[in-house]
Amino acid sequence: MFKLRHAKAAGALGTVFLFVFLAFALLVFSEDVPRPEALLFGGILILLILLAYCILLIAAPHADKLLMLAVFFLSALGMVLQYRLSSETALRQLMMFSAGLVTMFVMLLFMRSPRFFRFMSIPMGVISIGILVALLFIGKESGGAKNWISIGGILFQPSEFVKVALVFILADAMSDHTHLNELIPMFLFVGIVTVLLVLQRDLGAAMLMIGSFLLVFFAATSNIRATVTAILIGAVGAFASYHLFDHVQARVAIWQDPWATYSTSGYQIAQGLMAMASGGLWGLGLGQGSPKSIPAYHTDYVFAVICEEFGILFAIAVIVLYLLLVVRGILIALNAKDRFSMLTAFGASALLGMQTFVIIGGVIKLIPLTGITMPFVSYGGSSMIACMALVGILQGVAGRSGAAVDAELLAMETEDEEDRGSELPDAENEGDDL
Amino acid sequence: MGEAYDIIAALMRYVFLLLLLYFVVTLIIRSVSEYRYLKQAQRILQLSIRYIEILSPERYKGIIFRLSEKNTLGTAEDADIRLFRSMLKPHHARIDLQKGEYRFSTKKKRHCEINGQPVIRKWTALADRDTVWVEDVCFVCRKNKTEVEEDV
């Protein structure tokens, strides 16, 4: 029987485990006093990944295992870096990774019946705008952006959850309508969200929303003229923001010449560039660099830490891994069984791809730096949970489409068996009689 | 201890890079393999013919054969599509599933036509409603059995 074959992933999973084991074994001796607890931490991480992988195999046999492995490797790399920088933040990150895995499985289960998310898209849109408006008044400022909120003593970043909501809202709006007039409420929503994010000085999230919206809009409508018009409107908006807001001007000025303001605002970019240069092609070695000289080394600038300690070649391989993750996401979207699932999967892939591009592009000074996290690697609970939710969406869509193809193949095979039993003997008998 | 760590950390850079490269290459190779397999499955579901219906000679007219992965056309006892009283050789031609499509092949191309055109290639892809003449045998390729039954 021709049964849909899914790539065997045990060998690649073993590579993740080997990487985790070797890295944490090395970290035991990275400081003056040996830290045997590093091995315990690595062991817990391995067990957690193994458990999540087994649950995935049971809960969704047709889920995309290769995508999951890429996520595991990136998360493991993030955990190694966090532990190298601070064992306390690493422990918190491990807890957030566990919470992220739970979120992923919840999303995966809900995606089995996407009608729920279609029904919830309007409430999600209203709640998203409500939270972003509330942030303008009650939000806490951190890193120059007023985009944090504290509930019960726990700080979280609502824009991370708004971006997950955006995926469903865009997919719902564009799965039934492709005519521009019918999409006006969606345009308004994206516009309002972007303005609110710019007002909060959360430029990274604003860039992310606009970029993902454009990608999903083009994928859904294939309307080049409308997409180019939307890009031009976005460019006009960016130009207006530059002239209206001081913090936007400051970001662009730092990007253009960080060395001019090295001792003040350009310090972070300049330190990041120096760290990457000192790492060279091969890196200085795990625990051998000075990442703590870069502000936000464990969040926004974690890519510079990778370059410094693991080398530029390793960092390029990490970028390839992200590319692979996005490509697999797009393939999941292309094989989706319905338009809503296709657009949600494409939106999730576009968001992950855009987020990676915006932060790595900012760190290497390709584009102005905006404060967002590197998916799965940077320290940050909200980001980790939101990214894992996006992975859950992708796995849910992959699981449904894979199961559907296998069911069709099985039905075809059953029909074949019936045919063989009835027709061929008749034909042969007729031949013999003649 | 410090110097030993420096040396080990310096060496481990290459190990980590090799591990990541191996991981990325493995994922790429398996992705390509899985993608090809999925496309093959989709082609089987969407494109391939699954039945042939005999039109000639008269005594076999209307008989439907369900194609399996490999099919031999001829008069031999072990032929999958056995047309006992015909001008065919014992193992005259083959219709095999290759890369998600059924392809026809025969070594005796002289009295063989597909849709009125002589068979030139070693393997020729068959599509829905293609008409094939082999010696005195004529059959039409079909995608759906229901359609075949309605026509018959």
Coordinates of N, CA, C and O in Angstrom, one line a residue, chain A residues 103-183:
Chain A
T103 N 1.4 25.3 25.3 CA 0.6 26.2 24.4 C 0.6 25.6 23.0 O -0.5 25.6 22.4
M104 N 1.7 25.1 22.6 CA 1.8 24.5 21.2 C 0.8 23.3 21.1 O 0.0 23.3 20.1
F105 N 0.7 22.5 22.1 CA -0.2 21.3 22.0 C -1.6 21.8 22.1 O -2.5 21.2 21.4
V106 N -1.9 22.8 22.9 CA -3.3 23.3 22.9 C -3.7 23.9 21.6 O -4.8 23.6 21.1
M107 N -2.8 24.6 21.0 CA -3.1 25.2 19.6 C -3.3 24.1 18.6 O -4.2 24.2 17.7
L108 N -2.4 23.1 18.7 CA -2.5 22.0 17.8 C -3.9 21.3 17.9 O -4.5 21.0 16.8
L109 N -4.3 21.1 19.1 CA -5.6 20.4 19.3 C -6.8 21.3 18.8 O -7.7 20.8 18.1
F110 N -6.7 22.6 19.0 CA -7.8 23.5 18.6 C -7.8 23.6 17.1 O -8.8 23.8 16.5
M111 N -6.6 23.5 16.4 CA -6.5 23.7 15.0 C -7.1 22.5 14.3 O -7.3 22.5 13.1
R112 N -7.5 21.4 15.0 CA -8.2 20.3 14.4 C -9.6 20.7 13.9 O -10.1 20.2 13.0
S113 N -10.1 21.7 14.6 CA -11.4 22.3 14.2 C -11.2 23.8 14.1 O -11.5 24.6 15.0
P114 N -10.7 24.3 12.9 CA -10.4 25.7 12.8 C -11.6 26.6 12.9 O -11.4 27.8 13.0
R115 N -12.8 26.1 12.9 CA -14.0 26.9 13.0 C -14.0 27.7 14.3 O -14.5 28.8 14.3
F116 N -13.4 27.2 15.4 CA -13.3 27.9 16.6 C -12.6 29.2 16.5 O -13.0 30.2 16.9
F117 N -11.4 29.1 15.8 CA -10.6 30.3 15.6 C -11.3 31.3 14.6 O -11.2 32.5 14.8
R118 N -12.1 30.8 13.7 CA -12.8 31.7 12.8 C -13.9 32.4 13.6 O -14.1 33.6 13.4
F119 N -14.5 31.7 14.4 CA -15.6 32.3 15.3 C -15.0 33.3 16.2 O -15.6 34.4 16.5
M120 N -13.8 33.1 16.7 CA -13.1 34.0 17.7 C -12.4 35.1 17.1 O -11.8 36.0 17.8
S121 N -12.3 35.2 15.7 CA -11.4 36.2 15.1 C -11.8 37.6 15.5 O -11.0 38.5 15.8
I122 N -13.1 37.9 15.4 CA -13.6 39.3 15.7 C -13.4 39.6 17.2 O -12.8 40.6 17.5
P123 N -13.8 38.7 18.1 CA -13.4 39.0 19.6 C -11.9 39.2 19.8 O -11.5 40.1 20.6
M124 N -11.1 38.4 19.1 CA -9.7 38.5 19.3 C -9.2 39.9 18.8 O -8.3 40.5 19.4
G125 N -9.8 40.4 17.7 CA -9.4 41.7 17.2 C -9.8 42.8 18.1 O -9.0 43.7 18.4
V126 N -11.0 42.7 18.7 CA -11.5 43.7 19.7 C -10.6 43.7 20.9 O -10.1 44.8 21.4
I127 N -10.3 42.5 21.4 CA -9.5 42.4 22.6 C -8.1 43.0 22.4 O -7.5 43.7 23.2
S128 N -7.5 42.6 21.2 CA -6.2 43.1 20.8 C -6.1 44.6 20.9 O -5.2 45.2 21.5
I129 N -7.1 45.3 20.2 CA -7.1 46.7 20.2 C -7.3 47.3 21.6 O -6.6 48.2 22.0
G130 N -8.2 46.7 22.4 CA -8.4 47.1 23.7 C -7.2 47.0 24.6 O -6.8 48.0 25.3
I131 N -6.4 45.9 24.5 CA -5.2 45.8 25.3 C -4.1 46.8 24.8 O -3.5 47.4 25.7
L132 N -4.0 47.0 23.5 CA -3.0 48.0 23.1 C -3.3 49.4 23.5 O -2.4 50.2 23.8
V133 N -4.6 49.7 23.5 CA -5.1 51.1 24.0 C -4.8 51.2 25.5 O -4.2 52.2 25.9
A134 N -5.1 50.1 26.2 CA -4.9 50.2 27.6 C -3.4 50.3 28.0 O -3.0 51.0 28.9
L135 N -2.5 49.7 27.1 CA -1.1 49.8 27.3 C -0.6 51.3 27.3 O 0.4 51.6 28.0
L136 N -1.3 52.1 26.5 CA -0.8 53.5 26.4 C -1.0 54.2 27.8 O -0.3 55.2 28.0
F137 N -1.9 53.7 28.6 CA -2.1 54.4 29.9 C -1.5 53.6 31.0 O -1.0 54.2 31.9
I138 N -1.6 52.3 31.0 CA -1.1 51.5 32.2 C 0.1 50.7 31.9 O 0.6 50.0 32.7
G139 N 0.6 50.8 30.6 CA 1.8 50.0 30.2 C 3.1 50.4 31.0 O 3.2 51.6 31.3
K140 N 3.9 49.5 31.2 CA 5.2 49.8 31.8 C 6.3 49.9 30.8 O 6.3 49.1 29.8
E141 N 7.2 50.8 31.0 CA 8.2 51.1 30.0 C 9.4 50.2 30.3 O 9.9 50.1 31.4
S142 N 9.9 49.6 29.2 CA 11.2 48.9 29.3 C 11.9 48.9 28.0 O 11.3 48.6 26.9
G143 N 13.2 49.2 28.0 CA 14.0 49.3 26.8 C 13.5 50.4 25.8 O 13.6 50.2 24.6
G144 N 12.9 51.4 26.4 CA 12.4 52.5 25.5 C 11.0 52.4 25.0 O 10.4 53.3 24.5
A145 N 10.4 51.2 25.1 CA 9.0 50.9 24.6 C 8.1 50.7 25.8 O 8.4 50.0 26.8
K146 N 6.9 51.3 25.7 CA 5.9 51.2 26.7 C 4.9 50.0 26.4 O 3.8 50.3 26.1
N147 N 5.5 48.8 26.4 CA 4.7 47.7 25.9 C 4.6 46.5 26.8 O 4.4 45.4 26.4
W148 N 4.8 46.8 28.1 CA 4.8 45.7 29.1 C 3.6 45.9 30.0 O 3.2 47.1 30.3
I149 N 3.0 44.9 30.5 CA 1.9 44.9 31.4 C 2.2 44.0 32.5 O 2.8 42.9 32.3
S150 N 1.8 44.3 33.7 CA 2.0 43.5 34.9 C 0.7 43.0 35.4 O -0.2 43.8 35.8
I151 N 0.5 41.7 35.5 CA -0.7 41.1 36.0 C -0.2 40.1 37.1 O 0.5 39.1 36.8
G152 N -0.6 40.4 38.3 CA -0.3 39.5 39.5 C 1.2 39.4 39.6 O 1.8 38.3 40.0
G153 N 1.9 40.5 39.4 CA 3.4 40.5 39.6 C 4.1 39.9 38.4 O 5.4 40.0 38.4
I154 N 3.4 39.4 37.4 CA 4.1 38.8 36.3 C 4.0 39.8 35.1 O 3.0 40.2 34.7
L155 N 5.2 40.1 34.6 CA 5.3 41.0 33.4 C 5.1 40.2 32.1 O 5.7 39.2 32.0
F156 N 4.3 40.7 31.2 CA 4.2 40.1 29.9 C 4.0 41.2 28.8 O 3.6 42.3 29.1
Q157 N 4.3 40.8 27.6 CA 4.3 41.7 26.5 C 3.1 41.4 25.6 O 3.1 40.4 24.8
P158 N 2.0 42.2 25.7 CA 0.8 41.8 25.0 C 1.0 41.8 23.5 O 0.3 41.0 22.8
S159 N 1.9 42.6 22.9 CA 2.1 42.6 21.5 C 2.4 41.3 20.9 O 2.1 41.0 19.7
E160 N 3.1 40.4 21.7 CA 3.4 39.1 21.3 C 2.2 38.2 21.0 O 2.1 37.4 20.1
F161 N 1.1 38.5 21.9 CA -0.1 37.7 21.7 C -1.0 38.3 20.6 O -1.7 37.6 19.9
V162 N -0.8 39.6 20.4 CA -1.6 40.3 19.3 C -1.1 39.8 18.0 O -1.9 39.6 17.1
K163 N 0.2 39.5 17.9 CA 0.7 39.0 16.6 C 0.1 37.6 16.3 O -0.2 37.3 15.1
V164 N -0.1 36.8 17.3 CA -0.8 35.5 17.1 C -2.3 35.7 16.7 O -2.8 35.0 15.7
A165 N -2.9 36.6 17.3 CA -4.3 37.0 17.0 C -4.4 37.5 15.6 O -5.3 37.2 14.8
L166 N -3.3 38.3 15.2 CA -3.3 38.8 13.8 C -3.4 37.7 12.7 O -4.0 37.9 11.7
V167 N -2.7 36.6 13.0 CA -2.7 35.5 12.0 C -4.1 35.0 11.8 O -4.5 34.9 10.6
F168 N -4.9 34.8 12.8 CA -6.2 34.3 12.7 C -7.1 35.4 12.0 O -8.0 35.1 11.2
I169 N -6.9 36.7 12.4 CA -7.8 37.7 11.9 C -7.6 37.9 10.4 O -8.5 38.0 9.6
L170 N -6.3 37.9 10.0 CA -6.0 38.0 8.6 C -6.6 36.9 7.8 O -7.2 37.0 6.7
A171 N -6.3 35.7 8.3 CA -6.8 34.4 7.6 C -8.3 34.4 7.5 O -8.8 34.1 6.4
D172 N -9.0 34.8 8.6 CA -10.4 34.8 8.5 C -11.0 35.8 7.5 O -11.9 35.5 6.8
A173 N -10.4 37.0 7.6 CA -10.9 38.0 6.7 C -10.6 37.7 5.2 O -11.5 37.9 4.4
M174 N -9.5 37.1 4.9 CA -9.1 36.8 3.5 C -9.5 35.5 3.0 O -9.3 35.2 1.8
S175 N -10.0 34.6 3.9 CA -10.3 33.3 3.4 C -11.7 33.3 2.6 O -11.9 32.5 1.7
D176 N -12.5 34.3 2.9 CA -13.8 34.4 2.2 C -13.8 35.5 1.2 O -14.5 35.5 0.2
H177 N -13.0 36.6 1.5 CA -13.1 37.8 0.7 C -11.7 38.1 0.1 O -10.7 38.0 0.9
T178 N -11.7 38.4 -1.1 CA -10.4 38.9 -1.7 C -10.6 40.3 -2.4 O -9.7 40.9 -2.8
H179 N -11.9 40.7 -2.5 CA -12.1 42.0 -3.1 C -11.8 43.1 -2.1 O -12.1 43.0 -0.9
L180 N -11.1 44.2 -2.6 CA -10.6 45.2 -1.7 C -11.6 45.8 -0.8 O -11.4 46.1 0.4
N181 N -12.8 46.1 -1.4 CA -13.9 46.7 -0.6 C -14.3 45.9 0.6 O -14.7 46.4 1.7
E182 N -14.3 44.6 0.4 CA -14.7 43.7 1.5 C -13.6 43.6 2.6 O -13.9 43.1 3.7
L183 N -12.4 44.0 2.3 CA -11.3 43.9 3.2 C -11.0 45.2 4.0 O -10.1 45.2 4.8

